[in-house]
Amino acid sequence: MLKNGDTEATDFYNYLVENYKTICYNISNACAKYRSPDDKVDIMGVTKTVPADVVNASIDLGVNLLGENRVQEYLSKRELYKPAKVHIIGHLQTNKVKYIVDNVDMIQSVDSVKLATEINRLAQKCNKTMDVLLEVNIGGEESKSGVSVERLNELADFVSQLPSIRLRGLMTIPPIGCSESVFEKMHGIYLDAKSKYGECFDTLSMGMSGDYELAIKHGSTLVRLGTALYGARKYTEEK
Ligand SMILES: *Cc1c(COP(=O)(O)O)cnc(C)c1O
């Protein structure tokens, strides 16, 4: 895919360019409408099931942050990627931390004391301070991972004390089709925590292909985009 002189590849590349332009346009419109002039919203390319050469084409366009759901898939593709920052955004099992601790820039999906403790232990071992977000299950959905709103403070207090972890903010996946008030509630929770944990606490990772403009309206600093950038995923996703 994406070889010179290959028309199909050229078409796909143009499709990617158009998607990226649309995303940038929508984000700058939403920012102009709802945010202060010096606010910044980062774009993450969510790479699950996307071939490495397509990911690289998006990096060429200016996507400099990638989101990885599955450790195994990431490990099989990372050697092929051009330079970009990488965040883990999928549910992370404690026994997989060792495979990624030294080659990702942030773990967005921390939702338990056990996982945070293991990240801290292994980060310490490789002389690193790991940036993390706490994943909040804002809709209280049983099918989703993330810490409940009720237990967030307790977890945040614990994580903020760990010497080899830097607590950078919160991540969430609002329920599909939920009302705007859920985004508003999440923003409020983020601002409360921000006032408590200080300068470094600067990231609200909220918004995906279907809701990123709404998320920006409610304070998101990082939107995670798969479908809107790369198109519909071809394979069925395992949970
Ligand atoms: C898949 C995924 C996304 C991107 O979803 P799209 O709707 O395709 O943009 C964002 N965040 C997480 C955690 C995901 O698993």
mmCIF file of C-alpha atoms and ligand atoms in Angstrom:
data_model
loop_
_atom_site.group_PDB
_atom_site.id
_atom_site.type_symbol
_atom_site.label_atom_id
_atom_site.label_comp_id
_atom_site.label_asym_id
_atom_site.label_seq_id
_atom_site.Cartn_x
_atom_site.Cartn_y
_atom_site.Cartn_z
ATOM 1 C CA MET A 1 0.000 0.000 0.000
ATOM 2 C CA LEU A 2 1.044 3.610 -0.584
ATOM 3 C CA LYS A 3 3.712 2.910 -3.179
ATOM 4 C CA ASN A 4 4.753 5.498 -5.758
ATOM 5 C CA GLY A 5 2.821 5.283 -9.014
ATOM 6 C CA ASP A 6 0.162 3.072 -7.521
ATOM 7 C CA THR A 7 -3.142 4.820 -8.215
ATOM 8 C CA GLU A 8 -5.036 3.057 -5.489
ATOM 9 C CA ALA A 9 -2.390 4.107 -3.021
ATOM 10 C CA THR A 10 -2.501 7.688 -4.311
ATOM 11 C CA ASP A 11 -6.274 7.688 -3.870
ATOM 12 C CA PHE A 12 -5.907 6.468 -0.331
ATOM 13 C CA TYR A 13 -3.257 9.048 0.396
ATOM 14 C CA ASN A 14 -5.566 11.797 -0.901
ATOM 15 C CA TYR A 15 -8.361 10.395 1.245
ATOM 16 C CA LEU A 16 -6.101 10.611 4.286
ATOM 17 C CA VAL A 17 -5.112 14.187 3.389
ATOM 18 C CA GLU A 18 -8.772 15.182 3.076
ATOM 19 C CA ASN A 19 -9.656 13.544 6.392
ATOM 20 C CA TYR A 20 -6.814 15.275 8.151
ATOM 21 C CA LYS A 21 -7.744 18.653 6.661
ATOM 22 C CA THR A 22 -11.368 18.206 7.728
ATOM 23 C CA ILE A 23 -10.317 17.285 11.254
ATOM 24 C CA CYS A 24 -7.992 20.302 11.544
ATOM 25 C CA TYR A 25 -10.722 22.566 10.188
ATOM 26 C CA ASN A 26 -13.345 21.228 12.608
ATOM 27 C CA ILE A 27 -10.998 21.482 15.566
ATOM 28 C CA SER A 28 -9.973 25.046 14.835
ATOM 29 C CA ASN A 29 -13.634 26.004 14.384
ATOM 30 C CA ALA A 30 -14.608 24.394 17.686
ATOM 31 C CA CYS A 31 -11.665 26.088 19.416
ATOM 32 C CA ALA A 32 -12.549 29.472 17.954
ATOM 33 C CA LYS A 33 -16.129 29.061 19.089
ATOM 34 C CA TYR A 34 -15.685 27.629 22.548
ATOM 35 C CA ARG A 35 -12.155 28.085 23.821
ATOM 36 C CA SER A 36 -9.686 30.787 24.664
ATOM 37 C CA PRO A 37 -7.191 31.760 21.946
ATOM 38 C CA ASP A 38 -4.124 30.159 23.520
ATOM 39 C CA ASP A 39 -5.814 26.818 24.296
ATOM 40 C CA LYS A 40 -4.322 23.900 22.426
ATOM 41 C CA VAL A 41 -5.994 20.631 21.451
ATOM 42 C CA ASP A 42 -3.730 17.750 20.464
ATOM 43 C CA ILE A 43 -4.712 15.266 17.771
ATOM 44 C CA MET A 44 -3.968 11.619 18.358
ATOM 45 C CA GLY A 45 -4.131 9.046 15.560
ATOM 46 C CA VAL A 46 -5.631 5.844 16.962
ATOM 47 C CA THR A 47 -3.872 3.060 15.115
ATOM 48 C CA LYS A 48 -5.687 -0.169 16.008
ATOM 49 C CA THR A 49 -5.921 -2.398 12.906
ATOM 50 C CA VAL A 50 -4.295 0.329 10.768
ATOM 51 C CA PRO A 51 -1.239 -0.892 8.793
ATOM 52 C CA ALA A 52 2.067 0.752 9.690
ATOM 53 C CA ASP A 53 2.523 2.358 6.253
ATOM 54 C CA VAL A 54 -0.830 4.125 6.586
ATOM 55 C CA VAL A 55 0.131 5.275 10.067
ATOM 56 C CA ASN A 56 3.404 6.579 8.634
ATOM 57 C CA ALA A 57 1.547 8.498 5.930
ATOM 58 C CA SER A 58 -0.436 10.249 8.672
ATOM 59 C CA ILE A 59 2.796 11.040 10.517
ATOM 60 C CA ASP A 60 4.058 12.663 7.312
ATOM 61 C CA LEU A 61 0.942 14.850 7.335
ATOM 62 C CA GLY A 62 1.674 16.084 10.842
ATOM 63 C CA VAL A 63 0.080 13.577 13.212
ATOM 64 C CA ASN A 64 2.857 13.308 15.789
ATOM 65 C CA LEU A 65 0.988 11.404 18.484
ATOM 66 C CA LEU A 66 -0.256 7.811 18.195
ATOM 67 C CA GLY A 67 -2.665 5.903 20.427
ATOM 68 C CA GLU A 68 -2.188 2.167 20.870
ATOM 69 C CA ASN A 69 -4.865 -0.146 22.249
ATOM 70 C CA ARG A 70 -3.138 -3.486 22.259
ATOM 71 C CA VAL A 71 0.344 -4.228 23.497
ATOM 72 C CA GLN A 72 0.843 -7.147 21.092
ATOM 73 C CA GLU A 73 -0.193 -5.159 18.046
ATOM 74 C CA TYR A 74 1.968 -2.218 19.078
ATOM 75 C CA LEU A 75 5.034 -4.400 19.558
ATOM 76 C CA SER A 76 4.592 -5.875 16.096
ATOM 77 C CA LYS A 77 4.319 -2.446 14.453
ATOM 78 C CA ARG A 78 6.550 -0.134 16.459
ATOM 79 C CA GLU A 79 9.753 -0.933 14.575
ATOM 80 C CA LEU A 80 8.015 0.093 11.358
ATOM 81 C CA TYR A 81 6.741 3.451 12.621
ATOM 82 C CA LYS A 82 8.390 6.740 11.810
ATOM 83 C CA PRO A 83 9.248 8.862 14.861
ATOM 84 C CA ALA A 84 6.131 9.899 16.820
ATOM 85 C CA LYS A 85 4.994 9.965 20.410
ATOM 86 C CA VAL A 86 3.035 6.927 21.533
ATOM 87 C CA HIS A 87 0.432 6.613 24.271
ATOM 88 C CA ILE A 88 -1.225 3.424 25.493
ATOM 89 C CA ILE A 89 -4.993 4.035 25.478
ATOM 90 C CA GLY A 90 -6.416 0.521 25.780
ATOM 91 C CA HIS A 91 -7.037 -1.527 28.895
ATOM 92 C CA LEU A 92 -3.618 -2.622 30.145
ATOM 93 C CA GLN A 93 -3.016 -5.837 32.030
ATOM 94 C CA THR A 94 -0.500 -5.604 34.859
ATOM 95 C CA ASN A 95 1.620 -8.404 33.396
ATOM 96 C CA LYS A 96 2.017 -6.510 30.094
ATOM 97 C CA VAL A 97 3.489 -3.332 31.583
ATOM 98 C CA LYS A 98 7.010 -4.708 31.253
ATOM 99 C CA TYR A 99 6.717 -4.829 27.462
ATOM 100 C CA ILE A 100 5.862 -1.168 27.033
ATOM 101 C CA VAL A 101 7.210 0.749 30.009
ATOM 102 C CA ASP A 102 10.411 1.709 28.249
ATOM 103 C CA ASN A 103 8.952 2.573 24.851
ATOM 104 C CA VAL A 104 5.802 4.630 25.307
ATOM 105 C CA ASP A 105 5.467 8.275 26.316
ATOM 106 C CA MET A 106 2.292 7.979 28.343
ATOM 107 C CA ILE A 107 -0.181 5.425 29.682
ATOM 108 C CA GLN A 108 -3.687 6.901 29.519
ATOM 109 C CA SER A 109 -5.603 3.912 30.827
ATOM 110 C CA VAL A 110 -4.555 3.616 34.472
ATOM 111 C CA ASP A 111 -7.558 2.571 36.534
ATOM 112 C CA SER A 112 -6.319 0.651 39.558
ATOM 113 C CA VAL A 113 -3.844 0.777 42.433
ATOM 114 C CA LYS A 114 -2.426 -2.531 41.265
ATOM 115 C CA LEU A 115 -1.666 -1.294 37.747
ATOM 116 C CA ALA A 116 -0.242 2.016 38.963
ATOM 117 C CA THR A 117 1.983 0.208 41.452
ATOM 118 C CA GLU A 118 3.420 -2.021 38.735
ATOM 119 C CA ILE A 119 4.014 0.912 36.366
ATOM 120 C CA ASN A 120 5.799 2.755 39.159
ATOM 121 C CA ARG A 121 7.955 -0.264 40.006
ATOM 122 C CA LEU A 122 9.051 -0.894 36.416
ATOM 123 C CA ALA A 123 9.526 2.791 35.571
ATOM 124 C CA GLN A 124 11.806 3.094 38.587
ATOM 125 C CA LYS A 125 13.787 0.110 37.325
ATOM 126 C CA CYS A 126 14.520 1.811 34.015
ATOM 127 C CA ASN A 127 15.167 5.219 35.580
ATOM 128 C CA LYS A 128 12.153 6.803 34.043
ATOM 129 C CA THR A 129 9.219 8.869 35.212
ATOM 130 C CA MET A 130 6.122 7.618 33.429
ATOM 131 C CA ASP A 131 3.404 10.077 32.491
ATOM 132 C CA VAL A 132 -0.038 8.668 33.188
ATOM 133 C CA LEU A 133 -3.692 9.601 32.933
ATOM 134 C CA LEU A 134 -6.394 7.996 35.032
ATOM 135 C CA GLU A 135 -9.194 6.524 32.971
ATOM 136 C CA VAL A 136 -12.570 7.523 34.370
ATOM 137 C CA ASN A 137 -15.672 5.455 33.657
ATOM 138 C CA ILE A 138 -17.827 8.562 33.482
ATOM 139 C CA GLY A 139 -20.979 6.761 32.349
ATOM 140 C CA GLY A 140 -20.686 4.086 35.041
ATOM 141 C CA GLU A 141 -20.921 1.454 32.305
ATOM 142 C CA GLU A 142 -20.254 -2.101 33.437
ATOM 143 C CA SER A 143 -18.764 -3.064 30.080
ATOM 144 C CA LYS A 144 -16.084 -0.398 30.271
ATOM 145 C CA SER A 145 -12.861 -0.199 32.167
ATOM 146 C CA GLY A 146 -11.882 2.887 34.111
ATOM 147 C CA VAL A 147 -12.183 3.956 37.712
ATOM 148 C CA SER A 148 -15.629 5.022 38.904
ATOM 149 C CA VAL A 149 -16.238 8.685 39.682
ATOM 150 C CA GLU A 150 -16.726 7.703 43.340
ATOM 151 C CA ARG A 151 -13.297 6.100 43.614
ATOM 152 C CA LEU A 152 -11.361 8.576 41.488
ATOM 153 C CA ASN A 153 -10.100 10.798 44.323
ATOM 154 C CA GLU A 154 -8.766 7.870 46.279
ATOM 155 C CA LEU A 155 -6.886 6.514 43.243
ATOM 156 C CA ALA A 156 -5.597 9.960 42.228
ATOM 157 C CA ASP A 157 -4.249 10.606 45.729
ATOM 158 C CA PHE A 158 -2.461 7.271 45.677
ATOM 159 C CA VAL A 159 -1.005 7.685 42.183
ATOM 160 C CA SER A 160 0.137 11.252 42.814
ATOM 161 C CA GLN A 161 2.395 9.969 45.621
ATOM 162 C CA LEU A 162 4.261 7.440 43.481
ATOM 163 C CA PRO A 163 7.807 8.677 42.829
ATOM 164 C CA SER A 164 8.251 7.286 39.308
ATOM 165 C CA ILE A 165 4.860 8.346 37.997
ATOM 166 C CA ARG A 166 3.785 11.804 36.918
ATOM 167 C CA LEU A 167 0.007 12.233 37.075
ATOM 168 C CA ARG A 168 -0.819 14.278 33.981
ATOM 169 C CA GLY A 169 -4.606 14.200 33.905
ATOM 170 C CA LEU A 170 -7.697 12.185 33.050
ATOM 171 C CA MET A 171 -8.969 10.133 30.139
ATOM 172 C CA THR A 172 -12.522 9.063 29.431
ATOM 173 C CA ILE A 173 -14.779 7.401 26.871
ATOM 174 C CA PRO A 174 -18.270 8.859 27.321
ATOM 175 C CA PRO A 175 -21.118 6.424 26.551
ATOM 176 C CA ILE A 176 -22.163 6.408 22.889
ATOM 177 C CA GLY A 177 -24.933 8.926 22.296
ATOM 178 C CA CYS A 178 -24.880 10.223 25.872
ATOM 179 C CA SER A 179 -26.145 13.699 26.643
ATOM 180 C CA GLU A 180 -23.915 16.741 26.657
ATOM 181 C CA SER A 181 -24.185 16.959 30.436
ATOM 182 C CA VAL A 182 -21.861 13.937 30.708
ATOM 183 C CA PHE A 183 -19.088 15.904 28.944
ATOM 184 C CA GLU A 184 -19.787 18.857 31.188
ATOM 185 C CA LYS A 185 -19.614 16.688 34.286
ATOM 186 C CA MET A 186 -16.291 15.213 33.158
ATOM 187 C CA HIS A 187 -14.878 18.685 32.589
ATOM 188 C CA GLY A 188 -15.904 19.692 36.110
ATOM 189 C CA ILE A 189 -14.218 16.628 37.596
ATOM 190 C CA TYR A 190 -11.081 17.419 35.586
ATOM 191 C CA LEU A 191 -10.959 21.036 36.783
ATOM 192 C CA ASP A 192 -11.408 19.956 40.422
ATOM 193 C CA ALA A 193 -8.530 17.509 40.132
ATOM 194 C CA LYS A 194 -6.393 20.043 38.277
ATOM 195 C CA SER A 195 -6.719 22.533 41.118
ATOM 196 C CA LYS A 196 -5.523 19.816 43.477
ATOM 197 C CA TYR A 197 -2.631 18.251 41.563
ATOM 198 C CA GLY A 198 -1.071 21.357 40.081
ATOM 199 C CA GLU A 199 0.866 22.471 37.019
ATOM 200 C CA CYS A 200 1.722 19.067 35.546
ATOM 201 C CA PHE A 201 -1.926 18.030 35.567
ATOM 202 C CA ASP A 202 -2.776 19.447 32.154
ATOM 203 C CA THR A 203 -4.437 16.762 30.044
ATOM 204 C CA LEU A 204 -8.079 15.878 29.530
ATOM 205 C CA SER A 205 -8.158 13.118 26.919
ATOM 206 C CA MET A 206 -11.769 13.126 25.749
ATOM 207 C CA GLY A 207 -13.399 12.933 22.331
ATOM 208 C CA MET A 208 -13.308 10.372 19.517
ATOM 209 C CA SER A 209 -14.429 10.477 15.895
ATOM 210 C CA GLY A 210 -18.114 10.854 16.720
ATOM 211 C CA ASP A 211 -17.912 13.435 19.474
ATOM 212 C CA TYR A 212 -14.630 15.368 19.362
ATOM 213 C CA GLU A 213 -16.177 18.772 18.709
ATOM 214 C CA LEU A 214 -18.496 18.344 21.695
ATOM 215 C CA ALA A 215 -15.513 17.215 23.767
ATOM 216 C CA ILE A 216 -13.566 20.321 22.746
ATOM 217 C CA LYS A 217 -16.521 22.438 23.776
ATOM 218 C CA HIS A 218 -16.154 20.892 27.229
ATOM 219 C CA GLY A 219 -12.470 21.348 27.812
ATOM 220 C CA SER A 220 -10.766 18.424 26.067
ATOM 221 C CA THR A 221 -7.041 18.952 25.476
ATOM 222 C CA LEU A 222 -6.495 15.779 23.440
ATOM 223 C CA VAL A 223 -8.824 14.066 20.978
ATOM 224 C CA ARG A 224 -8.289 10.430 20.002
ATOM 225 C CA LEU A 225 -9.258 9.837 16.382
ATOM 226 C CA GLY A 226 -9.385 6.527 14.548
ATOM 227 C CA THR A 227 -12.234 6.354 12.044
ATOM 228 C CA ALA A 228 -12.301 10.077 11.237
ATOM 229 C CA LEU A 229 -8.660 9.913 10.189
ATOM 230 C CA TYR A 230 -8.011 6.423 8.821
ATOM 231 C CA GLY A 231 -11.523 5.379 7.804
ATOM 232 C CA ALA A 232 -13.642 2.528 9.123
ATOM 233 C CA ARG A 233 -11.715 -0.310 10.684
ATOM 234 C CA LYS A 234 -11.742 -3.415 8.514
ATOM 235 C CA TYR A 235 -11.422 -6.077 11.165
ATOM 236 C CA THR A 236 -13.715 -6.876 14.020
ATOM 237 C CA GLU A 237 -12.297 -5.731 17.304
ATOM 238 C CA GLU A 238 -11.657 -8.109 20.124
ATOM 239 C CA LYS A 239 -12.374 -6.743 23.528
HETATM 240 C C1 LIG B 1 -10.767 3.026 19.113
HETATM 241 C C2 LIG B 1 -10.558 4.056 20.128
HETATM 242 C C3 LIG B 1 -10.616 5.420 19.805
HETATM 243 C C4 LIG B 1 -10.938 5.931 18.416
HETATM 244 O O1 LIG B 1 -12.222 5.593 18.039
HETATM 245 P P1 LIG B 1 -12.890 6.250 16.725
HETATM 246 O O2 LIG B 1 -14.327 6.322 17.051
HETATM 247 O O3 LIG B 1 -12.589 5.322 15.609
HETATM 248 O O4 LIG B 1 -12.274 7.578 16.542
HETATM 249 C C5 LIG B 1 -10.367 6.336 20.814
HETATM 250 N N1 LIG B 1 -10.087 5.951 22.075
HETATM 251 C C6 LIG B 1 -10.023 4.655 22.423
HETATM 252 C C7 LIG B 1 -9.703 4.297 23.837
HETATM 253 C C8 LIG B 1 -10.263 3.669 21.467
HETATM 254 O O5 LIG B 1 -10.217 2.376 21.830
#
